[in-house]
GROMACS .gro file of C-alpha atoms in nm:
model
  188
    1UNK     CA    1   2.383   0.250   0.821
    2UNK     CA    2   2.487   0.239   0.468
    3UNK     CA    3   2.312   0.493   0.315
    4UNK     CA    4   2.444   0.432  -0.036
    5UNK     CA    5   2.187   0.066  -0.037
    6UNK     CA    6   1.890   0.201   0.078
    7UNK     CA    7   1.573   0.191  -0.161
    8UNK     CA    8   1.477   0.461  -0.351
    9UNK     CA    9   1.096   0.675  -0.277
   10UNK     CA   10   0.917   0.841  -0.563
   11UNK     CA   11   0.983   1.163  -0.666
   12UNK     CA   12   0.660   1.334  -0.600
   13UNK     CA   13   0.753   1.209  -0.231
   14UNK     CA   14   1.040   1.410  -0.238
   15UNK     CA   15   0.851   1.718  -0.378
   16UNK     CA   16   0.626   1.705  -0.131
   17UNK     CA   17   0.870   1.797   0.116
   18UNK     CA   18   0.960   2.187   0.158
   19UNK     CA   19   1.209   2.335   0.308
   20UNK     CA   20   1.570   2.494   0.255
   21UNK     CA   21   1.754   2.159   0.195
   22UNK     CA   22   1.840   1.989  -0.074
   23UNK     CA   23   1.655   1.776  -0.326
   24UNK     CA   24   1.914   1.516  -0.272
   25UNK     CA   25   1.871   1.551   0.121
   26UNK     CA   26   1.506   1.576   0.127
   27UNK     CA   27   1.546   1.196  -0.121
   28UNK     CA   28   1.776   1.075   0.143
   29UNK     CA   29   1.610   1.151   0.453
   30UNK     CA   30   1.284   1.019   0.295
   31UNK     CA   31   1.455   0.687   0.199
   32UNK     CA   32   1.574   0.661   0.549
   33UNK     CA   33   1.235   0.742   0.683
   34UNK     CA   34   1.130   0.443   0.491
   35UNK     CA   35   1.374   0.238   0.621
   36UNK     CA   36   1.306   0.283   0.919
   37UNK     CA   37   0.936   0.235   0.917
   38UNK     CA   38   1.061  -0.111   0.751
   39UNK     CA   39   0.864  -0.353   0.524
   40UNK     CA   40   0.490  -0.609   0.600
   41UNK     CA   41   0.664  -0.775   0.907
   42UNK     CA   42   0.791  -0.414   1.112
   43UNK     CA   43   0.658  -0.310   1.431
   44UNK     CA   44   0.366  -0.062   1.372
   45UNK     CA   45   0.521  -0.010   1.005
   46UNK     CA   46   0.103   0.022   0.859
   47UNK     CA   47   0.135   0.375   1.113
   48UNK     CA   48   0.440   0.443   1.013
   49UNK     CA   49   0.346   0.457   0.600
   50UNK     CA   50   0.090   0.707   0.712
   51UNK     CA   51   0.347   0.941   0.873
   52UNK     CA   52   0.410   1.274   0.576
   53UNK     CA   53   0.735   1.423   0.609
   54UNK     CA   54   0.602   1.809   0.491
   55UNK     CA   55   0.896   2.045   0.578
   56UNK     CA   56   1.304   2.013   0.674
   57UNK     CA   57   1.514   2.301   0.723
   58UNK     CA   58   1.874   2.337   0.887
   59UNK     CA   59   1.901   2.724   1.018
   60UNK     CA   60   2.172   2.869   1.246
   61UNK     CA   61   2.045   2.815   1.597
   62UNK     CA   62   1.962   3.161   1.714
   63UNK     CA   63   2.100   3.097   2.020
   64UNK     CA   64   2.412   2.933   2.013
   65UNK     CA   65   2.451   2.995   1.598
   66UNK     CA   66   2.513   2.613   1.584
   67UNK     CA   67   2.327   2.427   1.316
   68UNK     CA   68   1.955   2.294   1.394
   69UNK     CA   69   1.724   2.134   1.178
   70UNK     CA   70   1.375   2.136   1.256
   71UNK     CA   71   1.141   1.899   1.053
   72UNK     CA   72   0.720   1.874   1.011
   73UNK     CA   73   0.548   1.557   0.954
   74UNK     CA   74   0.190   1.495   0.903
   75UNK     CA   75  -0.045   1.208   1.077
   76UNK     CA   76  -0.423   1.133   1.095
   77UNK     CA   77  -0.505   0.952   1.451
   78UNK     CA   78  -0.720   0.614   1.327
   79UNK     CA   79  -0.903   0.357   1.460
   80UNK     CA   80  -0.570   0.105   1.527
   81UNK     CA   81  -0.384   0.413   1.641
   82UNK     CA   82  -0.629   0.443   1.993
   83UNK     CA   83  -0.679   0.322   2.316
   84UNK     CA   84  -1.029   0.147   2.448
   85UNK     CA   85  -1.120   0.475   2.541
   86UNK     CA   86  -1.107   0.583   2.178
   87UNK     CA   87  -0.780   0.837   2.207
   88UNK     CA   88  -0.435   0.782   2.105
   89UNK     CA   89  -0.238   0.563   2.263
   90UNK     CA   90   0.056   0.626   2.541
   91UNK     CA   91   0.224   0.334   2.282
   92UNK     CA   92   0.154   0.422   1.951
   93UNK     CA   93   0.261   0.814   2.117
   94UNK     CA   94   0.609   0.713   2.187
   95UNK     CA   95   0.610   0.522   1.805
   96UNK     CA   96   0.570   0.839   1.647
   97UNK     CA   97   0.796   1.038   1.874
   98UNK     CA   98   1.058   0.827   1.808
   99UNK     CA   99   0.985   0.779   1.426
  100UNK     CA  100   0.963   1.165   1.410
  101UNK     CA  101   1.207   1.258   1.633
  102UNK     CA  102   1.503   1.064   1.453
  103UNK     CA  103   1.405   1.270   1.123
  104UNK     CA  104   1.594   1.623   1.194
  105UNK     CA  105   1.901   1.411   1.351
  106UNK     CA  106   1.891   1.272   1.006
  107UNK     CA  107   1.867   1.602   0.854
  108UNK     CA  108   2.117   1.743   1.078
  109UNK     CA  109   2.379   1.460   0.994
  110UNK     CA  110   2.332   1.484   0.627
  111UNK     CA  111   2.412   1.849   0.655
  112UNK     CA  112   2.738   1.780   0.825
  113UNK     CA  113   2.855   1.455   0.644
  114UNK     CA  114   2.811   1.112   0.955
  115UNK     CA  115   2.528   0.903   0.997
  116UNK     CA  116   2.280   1.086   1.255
  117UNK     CA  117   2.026   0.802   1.300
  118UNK     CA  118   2.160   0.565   1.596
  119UNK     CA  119   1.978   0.363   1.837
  120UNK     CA  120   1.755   0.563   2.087
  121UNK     CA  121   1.886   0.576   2.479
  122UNK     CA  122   1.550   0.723   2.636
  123UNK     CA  123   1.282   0.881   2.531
  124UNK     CA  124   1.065   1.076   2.771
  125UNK     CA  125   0.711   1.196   2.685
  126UNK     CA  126   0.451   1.424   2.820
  127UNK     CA  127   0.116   1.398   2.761
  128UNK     CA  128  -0.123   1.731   2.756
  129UNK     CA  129  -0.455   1.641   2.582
  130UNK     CA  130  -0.626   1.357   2.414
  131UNK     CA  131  -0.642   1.299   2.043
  132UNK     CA  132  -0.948   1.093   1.952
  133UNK     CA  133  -0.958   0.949   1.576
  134UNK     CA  134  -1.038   1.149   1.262
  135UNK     CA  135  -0.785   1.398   1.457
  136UNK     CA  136  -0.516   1.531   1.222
  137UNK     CA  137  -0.125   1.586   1.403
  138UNK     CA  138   0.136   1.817   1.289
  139UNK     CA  139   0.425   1.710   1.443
  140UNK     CA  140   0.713   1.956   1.524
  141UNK     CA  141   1.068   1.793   1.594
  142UNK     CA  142   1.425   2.005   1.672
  143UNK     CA  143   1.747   1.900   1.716
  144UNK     CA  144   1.859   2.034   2.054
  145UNK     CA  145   2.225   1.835   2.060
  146UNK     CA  146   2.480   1.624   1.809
  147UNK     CA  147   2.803   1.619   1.956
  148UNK     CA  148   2.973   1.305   1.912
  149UNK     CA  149   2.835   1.003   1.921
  150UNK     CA  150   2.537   1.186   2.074
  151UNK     CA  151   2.179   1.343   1.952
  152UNK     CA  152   1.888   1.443   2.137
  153UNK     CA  153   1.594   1.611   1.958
  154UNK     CA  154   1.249   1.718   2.110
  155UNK     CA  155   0.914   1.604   1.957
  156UNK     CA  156   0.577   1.795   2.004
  157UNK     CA  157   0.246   1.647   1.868
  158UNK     CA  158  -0.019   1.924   1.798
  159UNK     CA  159  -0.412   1.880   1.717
  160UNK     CA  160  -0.335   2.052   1.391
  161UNK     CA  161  -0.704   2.218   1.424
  162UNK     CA  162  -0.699   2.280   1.735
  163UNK     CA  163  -0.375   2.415   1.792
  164UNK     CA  164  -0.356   2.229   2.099
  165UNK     CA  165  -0.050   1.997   2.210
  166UNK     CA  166  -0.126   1.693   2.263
  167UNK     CA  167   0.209   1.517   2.341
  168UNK     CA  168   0.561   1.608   2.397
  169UNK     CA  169   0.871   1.401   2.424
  170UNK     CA  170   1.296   1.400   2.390
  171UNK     CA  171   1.435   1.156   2.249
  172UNK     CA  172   1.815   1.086   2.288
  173UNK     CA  173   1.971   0.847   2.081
  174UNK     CA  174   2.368   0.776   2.000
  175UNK     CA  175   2.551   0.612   1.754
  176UNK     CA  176   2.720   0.290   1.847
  177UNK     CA  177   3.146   0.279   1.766
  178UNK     CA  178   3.102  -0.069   1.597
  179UNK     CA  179   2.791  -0.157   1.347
  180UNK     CA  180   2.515  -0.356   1.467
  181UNK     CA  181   2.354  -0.612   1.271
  182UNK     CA  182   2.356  -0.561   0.927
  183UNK     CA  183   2.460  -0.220   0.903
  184UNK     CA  184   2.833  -0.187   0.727
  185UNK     CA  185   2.890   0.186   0.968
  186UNK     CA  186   2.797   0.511   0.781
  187UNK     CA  187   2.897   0.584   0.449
  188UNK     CA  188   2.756   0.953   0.309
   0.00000   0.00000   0.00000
């Protein structure tokens, strides 16, 4: 991905976003977020607008005193968000785990100069309680590996008033050795 072409998002999006990061990296990880989530003709992109980056931070792991970055979106559950029995769907789950998810590789990759978005390999989710609509998620993503060509983060999707998790997933995802599509290979 060439980072150097990508749109730019309005300041008071990039204010909105705390953490111990740069201004510069908070701006770039919110113009890839918006890449990602694409333009009118995206998968699930009217979701995707919706989805409030509120926090990134890259800390010393305090277990292996390796870089992490940890990042905290915001989403309301709606009406085209839910299944027929009214509660979020498996589908629109694994959307916003992967959406989510990708966001601290970002971070992460930023922090140490290559591109840490890829393609994703798996994602596995876990699902713990329902989420019916009007509900409001704060959703917690960590790196847990980027080694290579590799990342693998881990998503968890909490009824922000309930303090209950609703859905947890890892998502692994690694960068390809040629570009694909478009993409002219990362330039930082």
């Amino acid at each position: 991905m060439n980072f150097d072409t990508l749109p730019d998002v309005p300041d008071d999006v990039v204010r909105a976003i705390k953490g111990n990061i740069t201004d510069d990296a908070k701006r770039l990880n919110a113009k890839v977020l918006s890449w990602f989530i694409g333009k009118d003709a995206v998968y699930s992109n009217t979701i995707g607008k919706r989805i409030r980056i509120t926090e990134i931070n890259v800390v010393s792991s305090k277990h292996s005193g390796k870089h992490e970055a940890e990042a905290i979106c915001e989403l309301r559950v709606e009406d085209d968000m839910v299944n027929t029995y009214g509660t979020l769907h498996g589908g629109c789950t694994a959307y916003v785990v992967d959406i989510c998810s990708s966001i601290p590789l970002i971070a992460l990759g930023i922090e140490h100069g290559v591109d840490g978005s890829g393609m994703s390999q798996s994602i596995n989710i876990m699902y713990h309680a329902s989420a019916t609509s009007g509900t409001a998620l704060r959703i917690v993503s960590t790196t847990m590996v980027m080694k290579g060509r590799v990342g693998v983060s881990r998503c968890e999707l909490w009824d922000k008033e309930k303090k209950r998790l609703v859905a947890s997933g890892i998502h692994s995802k690694f960068r390809p050795s040629k570009p694909i599509g478009n993409s002219a290979g990362a330039k930082l």
